Coordinates of C-alpha atoms and ligand atoms in Angstrom, one line a residue:
X25 CA -0.1 -0.1 -0.3
X26 CA 1.4 3.6 -1.0
X27 CA 0.1 7.5 -1.1
X28 CA -0.1 8.9 -4.2
X29 CA -1.1 12.1 -5.8
X30 CA -3.4 11.2 -8.3
X31 CA -4.6 14.7 -9.3
X32 CA -3.5 18.4 -8.9
X33 CA -5.4 21.7 -9.0
X34 CA -4.1 25.7 -8.6
X35 CA -6.0 28.9 -8.7
X36 CA -4.3 32.6 -9.2
X37 CA -6.4 35.7 -9.1
X38 CA -7.1 37.6 -11.9
X39 CA -5.2 40.7 -11.4
X40 CA -1.8 41.0 -11.7
X41 CA 0.7 43.5 -10.3
X42 CA 3.5 44.1 -12.0
X43 CA 7.2 45.3 -10.9
X44 CA 6.2 48.6 -12.8
X45 CA 3.3 48.8 -11.0
X46 CA 5.4 48.6 -7.7
X47 CA 7.8 51.6 -9.0
X48 CA 4.9 53.7 -8.4
X49 CA 4.1 52.7 -4.7
X50 CA 7.5 52.1 -3.6
X51 CA 11.5 53.6 -3.9
X52 CA 11.9 50.4 -6.2
X53 CA 12.9 49.5 -10.3
X54 CA 11.7 46.2 -12.0
X55 CA 15.4 46.3 -12.9
X56 CA 16.4 45.7 -8.9
X57 CA 13.4 43.7 -8.1
X58 CA 14.2 41.5 -11.1
X59 CA 17.8 41.0 -10.5
X60 CA 17.4 40.3 -7.0
X61 CA 14.6 37.8 -6.5
X62 CA 13.4 36.9 -10.3
X63 CA 10.0 38.2 -10.0
X64 CA 8.6 40.1 -12.5
X65 CA 4.9 40.4 -11.4
X66 CA 2.7 38.8 -9.0
X67 CA -1.0 38.1 -8.2
X68 CA -3.2 39.9 -5.9
X69 CA -6.9 38.8 -4.5
X70 CA -9.9 41.4 -5.7
X71 CA -11.7 40.3 -2.8
X72 CA -11.2 36.2 -2.8
X73 CA -10.5 35.2 0.7
X74 CA -8.0 32.5 1.2
X75 CA -10.5 30.1 1.4
X76 CA -12.3 31.1 -1.7
X77 CA -8.5 30.2 -3.3
X78 CA -8.0 27.2 -2.0
X79 CA -11.9 26.0 -2.8
X80 CA -11.3 27.3 -6.7
X81 CA -8.1 25.1 -6.2
X82 CA -9.5 22.0 -4.3
X83 CA -12.1 22.0 -6.9
X84 CA -9.8 21.6 -9.9
X85 CA -7.8 18.6 -8.3
X86 CA -11.4 17.0 -7.4
X87 CA -11.7 16.7 -11.3
X88 CA -15.2 16.5 -10.9
X89 CA -15.0 13.4 -8.6
X90 CA -17.9 13.6 -5.5
X91 CA -16.3 16.0 -2.6
X92 CA -18.1 13.2 -0.3
X93 CA -15.3 10.8 -1.5
X94 CA -13.0 13.3 0.7
X95 CA -11.9 11.6 4.2
X96 CA -9.7 14.5 4.9
X97 CA -9.1 18.0 4.1
X98 CA -5.5 19.7 5.5
X99 CA -5.1 23.5 4.5
X100 CA -1.7 24.8 4.9
X101 CA -1.9 28.9 5.7
X102 CA -0.3 31.7 7.1
X103 CA -3.4 33.6 5.9
X104 CA -6.7 32.5 7.3
X105 CA -9.8 33.6 6.7
X106 CA -10.6 33.7 10.2
X107 CA -8.9 32.2 13.6
X108 CA -11.3 29.8 13.5
X109 CA -13.2 28.1 12.1
X110 CA -10.3 26.3 10.2
X111 CA -10.1 27.4 6.5
X112 CA -10.3 24.0 6.2
X113 CA -13.6 24.0 7.6
X114 CA -14.2 26.5 5.2
X115 CA -13.2 25.0 2.2
X116 CA -15.7 21.0 3.5
X117 CA -18.3 23.9 3.8
X118 CA -18.0 25.1 0.1
X119 CA -17.4 22.3 -1.6
X120 CA -20.5 20.2 0.2
X121 CA -18.3 17.8 2.1
X122 CA -20.0 16.5 4.9
X123 CA -18.1 14.3 6.7
X124 CA -14.0 14.3 6.8
X125 CA -11.8 15.2 9.4
X126 CA -10.5 19.2 8.2
X127 CA -8.0 21.0 9.6
X128 CA -4.9 24.2 9.4
X129 CA -1.8 23.7 9.7
X130 CA 0.7 26.6 10.0
X131 CA 4.3 26.3 9.4
X132 CA 4.4 29.3 7.0
X133 CA 6.5 28.8 3.8
X134 CA 7.0 24.8 4.4
X135 CA 3.0 24.6 5.3
X136 CA 2.6 22.3 2.4
X137 CA 5.7 20.1 2.8
X138 CA 4.2 19.5 6.2
X139 CA 0.5 19.2 5.7
X140 CA 1.4 16.6 3.3
X141 CA 3.7 14.5 5.6
X142 CA 0.8 14.8 8.1
X143 CA -1.9 13.5 6.0
X144 CA 0.3 10.9 4.1
X145 CA 0.9 9.9 7.8
X146 CA -2.7 9.8 8.9
X147 CA -3.7 7.7 5.9
X148 CA -0.9 5.0 6.5
X149 CA -2.6 4.5 9.8
X150 CA -6.2 5.2 9.9
X151 CA -8.9 4.2 7.7
X152 CA -8.6 7.2 5.0
X153 CA -8.9 6.6 1.5
X154 CA -8.7 10.5 0.2
X155 CA -7.5 13.6 1.3
X156 CA -7.1 17.2 -0.3
X157 CA -3.9 18.7 0.7
X158 CA -4.0 22.7 -0.2
X159 CA -1.9 25.9 0.1
X160 CA -3.2 28.9 -0.1
X161 CA -2.1 32.2 1.1
X162 CA -3.7 35.8 0.6
X163 CA 0.0 37.2 1.4
X164 CA -1.2 40.8 0.1
X165 CA -3.7 41.2 2.9
X166 CA -0.2 41.5 5.5
X167 CA 2.5 43.3 3.4
X168 CA 3.4 46.8 4.3
X169 CA 2.8 48.1 1.0
X170 CA 4.7 51.0 1.9
X171 CA 7.9 48.7 3.3
X172 CA 10.0 48.0 -0.2
X173 CA 11.9 45.4 1.4
X174 CA 8.6 42.8 1.3
X175 CA 6.3 44.3 -0.5
X176 CA 7.9 43.1 -3.5
X177 CA 8.1 39.6 -2.7
X178 CA 4.9 38.0 -1.9
X179 CA 1.6 37.3 -3.9
X180 CA -1.4 35.4 -3.6
X181 CA -2.6 32.1 -4.9
X182 CA -3.6 28.3 -3.7
X183 CA -2.5 24.7 -4.7
X184 CA -4.3 21.6 -4.3
X185 CA -3.4 17.9 -4.7
X186 CA -5.9 15.0 -4.1
X187 CA -3.9 12.1 -2.0
X188 CA -5.5 8.3 -2.4
X189 CA -4.3 5.1 -1.1
X190 CA -2.7 3.0 -4.1
X191 CA -1.4 -0.4 -4.4
X192 CA 1.9 1.8 -5.5
X193 CA 3.8 4.0 -4.0
X194 CA 3.8 7.5 -4.6
X195 CA 5.3 9.4 -2.3
X196 CA 8.7 7.7 -1.4
X197 CA 9.9 10.0 1.8
X198 CA 9.8 13.2 3.7
X199 CA 12.2 15.2 5.8
X200 CA 10.7 18.0 8.0
X201 CA 12.7 19.8 10.8
X202 CA 12.2 23.4 12.5
X203 CA 14.9 25.7 14.2
X204 CA 12.3 28.0 16.2
X205 CA 15.6 30.0 17.4
X206 CA 15.6 32.0 14.3
X207 CA 12.0 33.0 15.0
X208 CA 12.7 36.8 15.1
X209 CA 13.9 37.2 11.4
X210 CA 11.2 36.7 9.5
X211 CA 7.5 36.7 11.5
X212 CA 3.9 37.8 11.1
X213 CA 3.2 39.0 14.6
X214 CA -0.5 38.4 16.0
X215 CA -3.0 38.8 18.9
X216 CA -1.4 36.7 21.3
X217 CA 1.9 39.0 21.3
X218 CA 2.2 41.9 23.1
X219 CA 2.8 44.1 19.6
X220 CA 0.4 47.0 18.0
X221 CA -1.5 46.3 15.0
X222 CA -1.3 46.4 11.7
X223 CA 0.6 42.9 12.0
X224 CA 2.6 43.2 8.6
X225 CA 5.0 41.1 7.5
X226 CA 8.8 41.5 8.8
X227 CA 11.9 39.8 7.6
X228 CA 15.3 40.5 7.6
X229 CA 15.8 38.8 4.3
X230 CA 20.3 38.8 3.8
X231 CA 20.2 36.7 6.8
X232 CA 17.3 34.4 5.9
X233 CA 18.4 34.2 2.3
X234 CA 21.9 32.7 3.5
X235 CA 20.0 29.9 6.1
X236 CA 17.7 29.1 3.4
X237 CA 19.9 28.2 1.0
X238 CA 21.7 25.8 3.3
X239 CA 19.2 24.4 5.0
X240 CA 17.2 23.4 1.5
X241 CA 20.6 21.9 0.6
X242 CA 21.1 19.8 4.0
X243 CA 17.1 18.8 3.5
X244 CA 17.2 17.5 -0.1
X245 CA 19.8 15.7 0.5
X246 CA 18.7 13.8 3.4
X247 CA 15.6 13.1 1.8
X248 CA 17.3 11.5 -0.9
X249 CA 19.6 9.5 1.1
X250 CA 16.9 8.5 3.3
X251 CA 15.2 7.3 0.4
X252 CA 18.5 5.6 -2.3
X253 CA 17.4 7.9 -4.8
X254 CA 20.7 9.7 -6.4
X255 CA 20.1 13.4 -7.3
X256 CA 20.7 12.3 -11.0
X257 CA 17.5 10.1 -11.1
X258 CA 15.6 13.3 -10.1
X259 CA 13.2 14.4 -13.5
X260 CA 12.2 18.0 -12.0
X261 CA 13.4 20.1 -8.9
X262 CA 10.0 22.0 -7.3
X263 CA 11.2 24.2 -4.8
X264 CA 9.4 27.1 -2.6
X265 CA 9.5 30.2 -5.1
X266 CA 11.1 32.9 -2.8
X267 CA 13.8 34.1 -5.0
X268 CA 15.0 32.9 -8.1
X269 CA 19.1 33.4 -6.7
X270 CA 18.4 30.9 -4.1
X271 CA 16.9 28.3 -6.4
X272 CA 19.8 28.3 -8.2
X273 CA 22.0 27.9 -5.4
X274 CA 20.4 24.9 -4.0
X275 CA 19.9 23.4 -7.2
X276 CA 23.7 24.2 -8.2
X277 CA 24.9 22.4 -4.7
X278 CA 22.6 19.6 -5.2
X279 CA 24.3 18.4 -8.9
X280 CA 20.9 19.4 -10.4
X281 CA 20.9 21.1 -13.6
X282 CA 19.0 24.3 -14.8
X283 CA 16.3 22.4 -17.4
X284 CA 15.6 20.3 -14.3
X285 CA 14.3 23.3 -12.1
X286 CA 11.1 23.8 -12.4
X287 CA 10.4 27.9 -11.7
X288 CA 7.5 30.1 -11.9
X289 CA 7.9 32.8 -9.2
X290 CA 8.6 35.4 -11.9
X291 CA 4.9 35.5 -12.5
X292 CA 3.7 34.8 -9.4
X293 CA 5.9 35.6 -6.6
X294 CA 6.3 34.4 -3.4
X295 CA 2.7 32.9 -2.7
X296 CA 4.2 30.6 0.8
X297 CA 2.6 27.2 1.4
X298 CA 0.7 27.3 -2.0
X299 CA 4.1 27.7 -4.0
X300 CA 4.9 23.9 -4.1
X301 CA 1.1 23.1 -5.2
X302 CA 0.8 25.3 -7.6
X303 CA 4.0 24.8 -9.4
X304 CA 3.5 20.9 -9.0
X305 CA 0.1 21.5 -10.9
X306 CA 1.7 23.8 -13.5
X307 CA 4.5 21.1 -14.2
X308 CA 1.8 18.3 -14.6
X309 CA -0.1 20.2 -16.9
X310 CA 2.5 21.5 -19.1
X311 CA 3.5 18.3 -19.4
X312 CA 7.2 18.5 -18.0
X313 CA 6.5 15.5 -15.5
X314 CA 5.0 11.9 -17.1
X315 CA 3.7 8.9 -14.8
X316 CA 6.3 7.2 -13.1
X317 CA 8.9 10.9 -12.6
X318 CA 11.0 11.6 -9.5
X319 CA 10.0 14.6 -8.2
X320 CA 11.8 16.5 -5.1
X321 CA 10.0 18.9 -3.5
X322 CA 12.2 21.5 -1.1
X323 CA 10.8 24.5 0.5
X324 CA 11.5 26.8 3.9
X325 CA 10.1 29.4 5.5
X326 CA 9.3 31.3 8.9
X327 CA 10.2 29.4 11.9
X328 CA 12.1 28.7 10.6
X329 CA 10.6 25.5 8.9
X330 CA 11.7 22.7 5.8
X331 CA 10.9 20.2 4.6
X332 CA 11.9 18.0 1.6
X333 CA 9.1 15.3 -0.5
X334 CA 10.3 12.9 -2.9
X335 CA 7.8 11.6 -4.6
X336 CA 6.9 9.5 -8.2
X337 CA 4.3 11.2 -10.5
Ligands
UT7_410 O1 9.4 32.6 2.0 C1 10.9 32.0 2.5 C2 11.9 33.1 3.4 N1 12.1 34.2 2.5 C3 13.3 34.2 1.7 O2 13.8 33.5 1.5 C4 13.7 35.4 1.4 C5 14.9 35.6 1.4 N2 15.9 36.8 1.0 C6 15.9 37.6 0.3 O3 15.0 37.2 -1.1 C7 16.6 38.5 -0.2 O4 17.5 38.9 0.6 C8 15.6 39.9 -1.1 C9 15.1 40.1 -2.2 C10 14.8 40.2 0.6 C11 16.8 40.8 -0.8 O5 17.5 41.1 -1.5 P1 19.4 40.9 -0.9 O6 20.5 41.2 -2.2 O7 19.8 40.2 0.4 O8 19.4 42.9 -0.6 P2 20.0 43.7 0.6 O9 18.4 43.6 1.9 O10 21.2 42.8 0.7 O11 19.6 45.1 0.1 C12 20.4 45.5 -0.9 C13 20.0 46.8 -1.3 C14 19.8 47.7 0.4 O12 20.5 49.0 0.1 P3 21.9 49.5 0.8 O13 22.0 49.4 2.0 O14 22.8 48.7 0.0 O15 22.2 51.1 0.5 C15 18.5 47.7 0.3 O16 18.0 49.0 1.1 O17 19.0 46.9 -1.5 C16 18.0 47.6 -1.1 N3 16.8 47.4 -1.4 C17 16.2 48.2 -1.9 N4 16.4 48.8 -3.7 C18 15.1 48.6 -4.4 C19 16.2 46.6 -0.8 N5 14.4 46.5 -1.2 C20 14.9 46.8 -2.4 C21 13.6 47.2 -3.7 N6 14.3 48.2 -3.9 N7 12.8 47.0 -2.7

């Protein structure tokens, strides 16, 4: 028995915010943003809530299947509609499922890999056949649009996968971890803290950058080692889409060549927990992945948290 991703879906809001638009909002330039990050534009919600984005992605991943078949819904998000009910419960209501276990996971940009790990673990030990795992974010609501060091980076969107128990293994291994001592380098305060509203993303980008590269490389190497897979066997590396310089540095250190890296951050920026499932969906729809191909997912985010997953399509 194994757990397999049987279908994927993603949803991006229509509104495009380009680097040129940002030039009119803060002291920045398209040239700086493109050279330092690789990002050219990002999508911004025009009123869709995080659960709306998540639901659209989930419906696409269901591909017409009966939503009642879903036994478990896990949403990774740092920007939920509400403290409670969870975004997963809201998605459940919107797809009119009446019975699934539903909850959210908070692990910032690593959230999707954490959610995949939790769903995979529950499915292996419990009577659960199908699970929706979703990454969904509306970071535009926690941006300080006057802070050029952060507002140029993030965007809104959602991606989803449908997991199913199958005879053959799909998900082959994980490596996950966290180091909370880095918490102050990248965070968004909330009501439990003594910080004053409004609650925006705060980041020491330069320091995050260095730890991100090292940690993603170490995590990816561990998951390959544990699974007995060589980097050259990987058909596609799907990294968290934060910065093209981070992605290229990680791939180079892993010995993965340029044509095996999936990048879409030029169009969407950093969509946090949504970035990997959106990229996975696009990679499959663009024909960059075929049945049997090995895919390496690697993420890093606030916490710090990190996670890697190796899977067979
Ligand atoms: O999602 C997971 C976690 N997040 C990340 O992985 C993000 C990690 N960090 C990064 O991607 C990069 O550190 C940034 C893209 C955020 C910044 O790039 P950098 O090459 O590390 O630039 P820097 O912060 O060292 O800033 C260089 C200069 C500074 O000016 P001075 O001090 O050299 O005069 C900044 O003030 O660039 C300036 N700067 C800008 N200039 C134009 C910072 N932001 C901007 C901007 N436009 N938007």
